[in-house]
mmCIF file of C-alpha atoms in Angstrom:
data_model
loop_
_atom_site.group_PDB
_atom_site.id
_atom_site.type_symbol
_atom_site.label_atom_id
_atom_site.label_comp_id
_atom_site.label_asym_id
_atom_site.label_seq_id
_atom_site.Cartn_x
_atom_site.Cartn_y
_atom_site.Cartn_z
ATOM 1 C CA UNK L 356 92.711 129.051 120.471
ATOM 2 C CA UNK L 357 92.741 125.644 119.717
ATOM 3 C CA UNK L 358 93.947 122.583 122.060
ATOM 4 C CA UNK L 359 97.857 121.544 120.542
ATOM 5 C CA UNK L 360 98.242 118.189 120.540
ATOM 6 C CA UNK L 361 100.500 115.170 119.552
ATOM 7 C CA UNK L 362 98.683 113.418 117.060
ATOM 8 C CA UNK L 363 98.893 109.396 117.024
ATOM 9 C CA UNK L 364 98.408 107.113 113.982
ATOM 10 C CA UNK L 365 98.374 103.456 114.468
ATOM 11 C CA UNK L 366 96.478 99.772 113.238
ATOM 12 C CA UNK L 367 95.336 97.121 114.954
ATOM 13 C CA UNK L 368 97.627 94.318 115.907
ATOM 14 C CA UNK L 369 101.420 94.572 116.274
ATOM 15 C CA UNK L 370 101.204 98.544 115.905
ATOM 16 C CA UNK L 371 98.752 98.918 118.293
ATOM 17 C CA UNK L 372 100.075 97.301 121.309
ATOM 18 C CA UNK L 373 103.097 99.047 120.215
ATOM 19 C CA UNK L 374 101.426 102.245 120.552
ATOM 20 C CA UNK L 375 99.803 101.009 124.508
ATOM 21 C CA UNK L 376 103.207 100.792 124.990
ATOM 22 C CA UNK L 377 104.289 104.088 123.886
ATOM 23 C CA UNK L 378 101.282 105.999 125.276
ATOM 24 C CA UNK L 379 102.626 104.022 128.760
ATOM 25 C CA UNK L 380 106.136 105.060 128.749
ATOM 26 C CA UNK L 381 104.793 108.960 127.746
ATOM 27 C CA UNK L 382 102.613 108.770 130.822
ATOM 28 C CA UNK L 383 105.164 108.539 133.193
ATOM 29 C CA UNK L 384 106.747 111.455 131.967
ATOM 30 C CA UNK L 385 103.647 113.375 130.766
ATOM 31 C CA UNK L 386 103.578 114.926 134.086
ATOM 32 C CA UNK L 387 106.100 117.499 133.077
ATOM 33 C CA UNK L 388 104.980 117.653 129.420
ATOM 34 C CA UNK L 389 101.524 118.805 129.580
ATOM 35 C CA UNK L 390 100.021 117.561 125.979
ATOM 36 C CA UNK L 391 97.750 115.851 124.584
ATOM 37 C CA UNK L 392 96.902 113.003 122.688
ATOM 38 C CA UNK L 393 94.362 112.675 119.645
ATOM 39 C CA UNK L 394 94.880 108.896 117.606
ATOM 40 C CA UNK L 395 93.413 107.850 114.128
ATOM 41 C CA UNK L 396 93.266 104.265 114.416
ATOM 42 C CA UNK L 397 92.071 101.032 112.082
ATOM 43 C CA UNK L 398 88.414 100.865 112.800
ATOM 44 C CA UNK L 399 88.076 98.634 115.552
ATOM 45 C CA UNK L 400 91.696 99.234 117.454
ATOM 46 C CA UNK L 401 91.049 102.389 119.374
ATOM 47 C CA UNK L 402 92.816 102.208 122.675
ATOM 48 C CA UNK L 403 91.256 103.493 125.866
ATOM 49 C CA UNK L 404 93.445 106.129 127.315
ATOM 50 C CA UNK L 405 93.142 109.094 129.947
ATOM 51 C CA UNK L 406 95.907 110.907 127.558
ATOM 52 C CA UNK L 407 93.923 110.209 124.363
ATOM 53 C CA UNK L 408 91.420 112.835 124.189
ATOM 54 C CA UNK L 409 89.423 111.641 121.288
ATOM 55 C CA UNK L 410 89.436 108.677 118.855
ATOM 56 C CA UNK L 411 89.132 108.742 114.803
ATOM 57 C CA UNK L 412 88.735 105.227 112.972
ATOM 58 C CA UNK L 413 89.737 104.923 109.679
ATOM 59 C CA UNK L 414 89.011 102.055 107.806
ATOM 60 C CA UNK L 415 92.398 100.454 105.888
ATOM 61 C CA UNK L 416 93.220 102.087 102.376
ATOM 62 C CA UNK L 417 95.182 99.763 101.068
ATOM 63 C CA UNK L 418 93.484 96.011 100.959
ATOM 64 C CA UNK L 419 95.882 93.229 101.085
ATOM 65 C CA UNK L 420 93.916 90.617 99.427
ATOM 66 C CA UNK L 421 92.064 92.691 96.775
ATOM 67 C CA UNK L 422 89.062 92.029 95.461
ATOM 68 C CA UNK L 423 86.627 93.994 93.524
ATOM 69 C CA UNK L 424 84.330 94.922 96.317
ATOM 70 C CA UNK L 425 86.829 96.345 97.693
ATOM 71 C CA UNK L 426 87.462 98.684 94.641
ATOM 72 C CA UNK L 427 83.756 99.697 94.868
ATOM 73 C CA UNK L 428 84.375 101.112 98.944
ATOM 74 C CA UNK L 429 87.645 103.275 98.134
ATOM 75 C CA UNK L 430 85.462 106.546 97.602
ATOM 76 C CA UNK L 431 83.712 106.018 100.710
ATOM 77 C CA UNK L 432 87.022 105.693 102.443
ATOM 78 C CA UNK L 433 88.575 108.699 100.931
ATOM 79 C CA UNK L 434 85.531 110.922 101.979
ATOM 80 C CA UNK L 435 85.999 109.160 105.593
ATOM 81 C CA UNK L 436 89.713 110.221 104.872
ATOM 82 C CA UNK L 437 88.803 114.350 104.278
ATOM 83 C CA UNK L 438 86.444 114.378 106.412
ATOM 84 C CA UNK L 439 88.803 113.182 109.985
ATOM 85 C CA UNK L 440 91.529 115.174 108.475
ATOM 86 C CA UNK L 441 89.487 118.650 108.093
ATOM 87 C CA UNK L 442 87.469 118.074 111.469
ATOM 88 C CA UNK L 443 90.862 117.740 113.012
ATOM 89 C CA UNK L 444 91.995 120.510 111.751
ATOM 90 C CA UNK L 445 89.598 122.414 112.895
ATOM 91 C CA UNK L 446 89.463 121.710 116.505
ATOM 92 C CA UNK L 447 93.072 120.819 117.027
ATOM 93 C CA UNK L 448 96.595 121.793 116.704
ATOM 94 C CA UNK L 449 98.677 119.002 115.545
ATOM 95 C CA UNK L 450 102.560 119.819 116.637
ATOM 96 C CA UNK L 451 103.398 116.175 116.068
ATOM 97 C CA UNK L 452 102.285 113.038 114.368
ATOM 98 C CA UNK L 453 103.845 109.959 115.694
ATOM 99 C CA UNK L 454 102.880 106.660 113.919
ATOM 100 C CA UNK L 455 103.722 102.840 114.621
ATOM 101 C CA UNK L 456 102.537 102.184 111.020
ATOM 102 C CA UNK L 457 100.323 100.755 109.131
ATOM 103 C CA UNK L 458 100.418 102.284 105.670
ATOM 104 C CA UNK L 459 96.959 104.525 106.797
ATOM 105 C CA UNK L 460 99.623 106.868 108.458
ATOM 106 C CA UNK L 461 101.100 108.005 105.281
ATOM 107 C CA UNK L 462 98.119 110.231 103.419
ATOM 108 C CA UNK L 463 97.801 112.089 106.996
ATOM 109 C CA UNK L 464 101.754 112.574 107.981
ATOM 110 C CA UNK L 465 102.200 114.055 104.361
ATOM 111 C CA UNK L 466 98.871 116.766 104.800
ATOM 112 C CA UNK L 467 100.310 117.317 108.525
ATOM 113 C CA UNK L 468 103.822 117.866 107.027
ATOM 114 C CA UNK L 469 102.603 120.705 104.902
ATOM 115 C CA UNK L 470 101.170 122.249 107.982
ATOM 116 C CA UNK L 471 104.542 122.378 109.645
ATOM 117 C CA UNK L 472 103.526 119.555 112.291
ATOM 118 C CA UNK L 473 106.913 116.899 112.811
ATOM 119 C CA UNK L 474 106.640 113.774 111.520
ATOM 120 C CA UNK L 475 108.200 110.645 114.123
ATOM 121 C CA UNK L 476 107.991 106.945 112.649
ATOM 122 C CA UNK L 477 108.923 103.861 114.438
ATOM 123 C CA UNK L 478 108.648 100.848 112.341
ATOM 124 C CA UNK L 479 107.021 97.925 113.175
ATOM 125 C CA UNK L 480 109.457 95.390 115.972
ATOM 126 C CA UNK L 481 108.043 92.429 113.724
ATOM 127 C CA UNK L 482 110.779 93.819 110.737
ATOM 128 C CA UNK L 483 114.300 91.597 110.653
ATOM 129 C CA UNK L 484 114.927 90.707 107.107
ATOM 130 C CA UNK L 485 112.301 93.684 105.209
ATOM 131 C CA UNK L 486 111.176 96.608 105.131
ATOM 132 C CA UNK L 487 106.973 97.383 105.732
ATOM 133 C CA UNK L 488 105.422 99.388 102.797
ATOM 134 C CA UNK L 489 104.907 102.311 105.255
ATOM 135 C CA UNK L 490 108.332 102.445 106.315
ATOM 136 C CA UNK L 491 109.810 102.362 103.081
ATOM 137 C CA UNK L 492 107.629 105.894 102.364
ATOM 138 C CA UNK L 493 107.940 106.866 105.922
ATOM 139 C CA UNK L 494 111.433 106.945 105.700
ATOM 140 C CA UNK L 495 111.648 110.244 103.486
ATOM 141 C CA UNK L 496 108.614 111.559 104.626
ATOM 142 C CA UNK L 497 109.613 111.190 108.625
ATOM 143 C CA UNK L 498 111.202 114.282 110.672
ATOM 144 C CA UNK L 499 112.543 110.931 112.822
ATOM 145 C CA UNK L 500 112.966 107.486 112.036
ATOM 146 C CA UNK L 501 113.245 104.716 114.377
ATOM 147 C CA UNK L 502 113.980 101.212 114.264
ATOM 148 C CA UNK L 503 113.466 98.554 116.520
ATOM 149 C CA UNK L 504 115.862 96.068 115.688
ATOM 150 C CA UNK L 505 119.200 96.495 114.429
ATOM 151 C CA UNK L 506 119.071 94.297 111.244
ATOM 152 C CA UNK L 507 116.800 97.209 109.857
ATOM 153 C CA UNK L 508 119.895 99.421 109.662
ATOM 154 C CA UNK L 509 120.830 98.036 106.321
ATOM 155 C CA UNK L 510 117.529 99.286 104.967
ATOM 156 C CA UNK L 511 117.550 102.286 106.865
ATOM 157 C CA UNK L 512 120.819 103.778 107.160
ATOM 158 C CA UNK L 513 119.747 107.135 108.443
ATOM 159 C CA UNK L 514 117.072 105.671 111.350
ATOM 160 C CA UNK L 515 117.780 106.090 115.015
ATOM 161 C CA UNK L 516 118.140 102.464 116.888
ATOM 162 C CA UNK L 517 115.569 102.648 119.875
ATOM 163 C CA UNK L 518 115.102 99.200 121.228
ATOM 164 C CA UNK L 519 112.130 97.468 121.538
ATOM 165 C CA UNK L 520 108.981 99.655 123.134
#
């Protein structure tokens, strides 16, 4: 039988301290839970964590200053892509994905959607005035939305306020 865990999906700045933060508050009250944590990260912001029980980097899909070499690396990253999701798979079962963003949590919460895991966004505490490219997918893709800031409510009348992390 394999392990169930809660699956985490998070970048490297911003999202990832928000996701420290997260992992901190579930600590506390992972005493009672009893799960575990797996996290597909941004190559090069894995966070060290006694709940994390093992680490996938992924490196960014979507370039925001494109050029063409970066045209020439998007098979590589879509074989790193198949190849985290099936060895996942294979070892783990994912009841939950929960992502801070960036837009590398959108391929894997749709695949773990179609295997019945629940999908839980929080977008990004750096969002007043607009609305990040993964939340504006994440929105209809997510089981639960959350927003960090009120002003988002215009943009997302259906999310569930949570404060800052």
């Amino acid at each position: 039988m394999k392990p169930k865990v809660i699956l985490l999906i998070y970048g490297s700045g911003g999202h990832k301290a928000q996701m420290e933060r997260l992992l901190n508050k579930m600590d506390r009250q992972n005493a009672e839970i009893k799960i575990d944590f797996i996290a597909i990260t941004e190559t090069g912001a894995s966070i060290e964590h006694h709940l994390v029980l093992e680490n996938f980097e992924q490196p960014p899909f979507r370039n925001k200053y494109f050029s063409a070499a970066h045209f020439f690396k998007l098979p590589q990253k879509y074989f790193n892509f198949l190849q985290c999701f099936f060895r996942i798979r294979k070892n783990y079962q994912v009841v939950s994905v929960i992502s801070t963003g960036p837009g590398l949590a959108i391929p894997f919460s749709m695949l773990f959607k179609m295997l019945k895991s629940k999908i839980i966004f929080i977008e990004t505490w750096s969002r007043f005035e607009t609305q990040s490219y993964a939340g504006k997918v994440m929105y209809r893709l997510a089981d639960r939305f959350y927003i960090q800031n009120r002003s988002q409510e215009k943009f997302y009348p259906k999310a569930i306020y949570s404060g800052l992390l």
